[in-house]
Amino acid sequence: YYSERLGGRPVDAESGGFGTETRLKMQHGELLALDSTGSREWRVPPRRMEEVALHEARNPWGVTTYHPELETGFYNHMGGFLPYVIGRVPPERYGVYRWTGPSYTPKPAGEGDPR
């Protein structure tokens, strides 16, 4: 959401890329930004990514409604047991990676999930 203001766009994906996982619709050389929880969600194989930069953002307010390490998840019960936390909040970590895998090509018609 925030990177869209600077020209970024959401990642599009389809099922079936890496075994039963998600196939990212990316072109060779494109950049991808992931937060510390995103890499687990997308399960991107490290061999297809080249690390460009790592960033860490500290929370100066000491309040958060989502942080996996603190088991908070106001917007999603799967994030944790608490709706929010007030106190020491660990920094968010972000990585910028370059896609080194092959460029995306659509699946031929008839392949994939039947709909």
PDB file of N, CA and C in Angstrom, residues 3-4 7-12 25-27 30:
ATOM      1  N   SER A   3       4.109   1.617  -0.681  1.00  0.00           N
ATOM      2  CA  SER A   3       5.027   1.744  -1.814  1.00  0.00           C
ATOM      3  C   SER A   3       4.296   2.121  -3.100  1.00  0.00           C
ATOM      4  N   GLU A   4       2.983   1.902  -3.165  1.00  0.00           N
ATOM      5  CA  GLU A   4       2.230   2.297  -4.356  1.00  0.00           C
ATOM      6  C   GLU A   4       2.296   3.802  -4.574  1.00  0.00           C
ATOM      7  N   GLY A   7       5.185   4.487  -6.748  1.00  0.00           N
ATOM      8  CA  GLY A   7       5.249   3.793  -8.028  1.00  0.00           C
ATOM      9  C   GLY A   7       5.301   2.281  -7.930  1.00  0.00           C
ATOM     10  N   GLY A   8       5.328   1.733  -6.707  1.00  0.00           N
ATOM     11  CA  GLY A   8       5.309   0.280  -6.552  1.00  0.00           C
ATOM     12  C   GLY A   8       3.942  -0.282  -6.907  1.00  0.00           C
ATOM     13  N   ARG A   9       3.895  -1.574  -7.126  1.00  0.00           N
ATOM     14  CA  ARG A   9       2.608  -2.216  -7.411  1.00  0.00           C
ATOM     15  C   ARG A   9       2.530  -3.533  -6.649  1.00  0.00           C
ATOM     16  N   PRO A  10       1.310  -3.959  -6.341  1.00  0.00           N
ATOM     17  CA  PRO A  10       1.164  -5.239  -5.620  1.00  0.00           C
ATOM     18  C   PRO A  10       1.664  -6.403  -6.460  1.00  0.00           C
ATOM     19  N   VAL A  11       2.155  -7.426  -5.797  1.00  0.00           N
ATOM     20  CA  VAL A  11       2.604  -8.633  -6.490  1.00  0.00           C
ATOM     21  C   VAL A  11       1.381  -9.443  -6.887  1.00  0.00           C
ATOM     22  N   ASP A  12       1.364  -9.885  -8.110  1.00  0.00           N
ATOM     23  CA  ASP A  12       0.302 -10.756  -8.590  1.00  0.00           C
ATOM     24  C   ASP A  12       0.868 -12.176  -8.600  1.00  0.00           C
ATOM     25  N   LYS A  25       4.041 -13.602 -10.394  1.00  0.00           N
ATOM     26  CA  LYS A  25       4.005 -13.094 -11.769  1.00  0.00           C
ATOM     27  C   LYS A  25       4.987 -11.935 -11.879  1.00  0.00           C
ATOM     28  N   MET A  26       6.272 -12.285 -11.985  1.00  0.00           N
ATOM     29  CA  MET A  26       7.323 -11.280 -12.031  1.00  0.00           C
ATOM     30  C   MET A  26       8.198 -11.463 -13.259  1.00  0.00           C
ATOM     31  N   GLN A  27       8.837 -10.380 -13.655  1.00  0.00           N
ATOM     32  CA  GLN A  27       9.775 -10.410 -14.759  1.00  0.00           C
ATOM     33  C   GLN A  27      11.192 -10.423 -14.194  1.00  0.00           C
ATOM     34  N   GLU A  30      13.031  -7.659 -11.768  1.00  0.00           N
ATOM     35  CA  GLU A  30      12.120  -6.814 -10.984  1.00  0.00           C
ATOM     36  C   GLU A  30      12.482  -6.872  -9.511  1.00  0.00           C
TER      37      GLU A  30
END
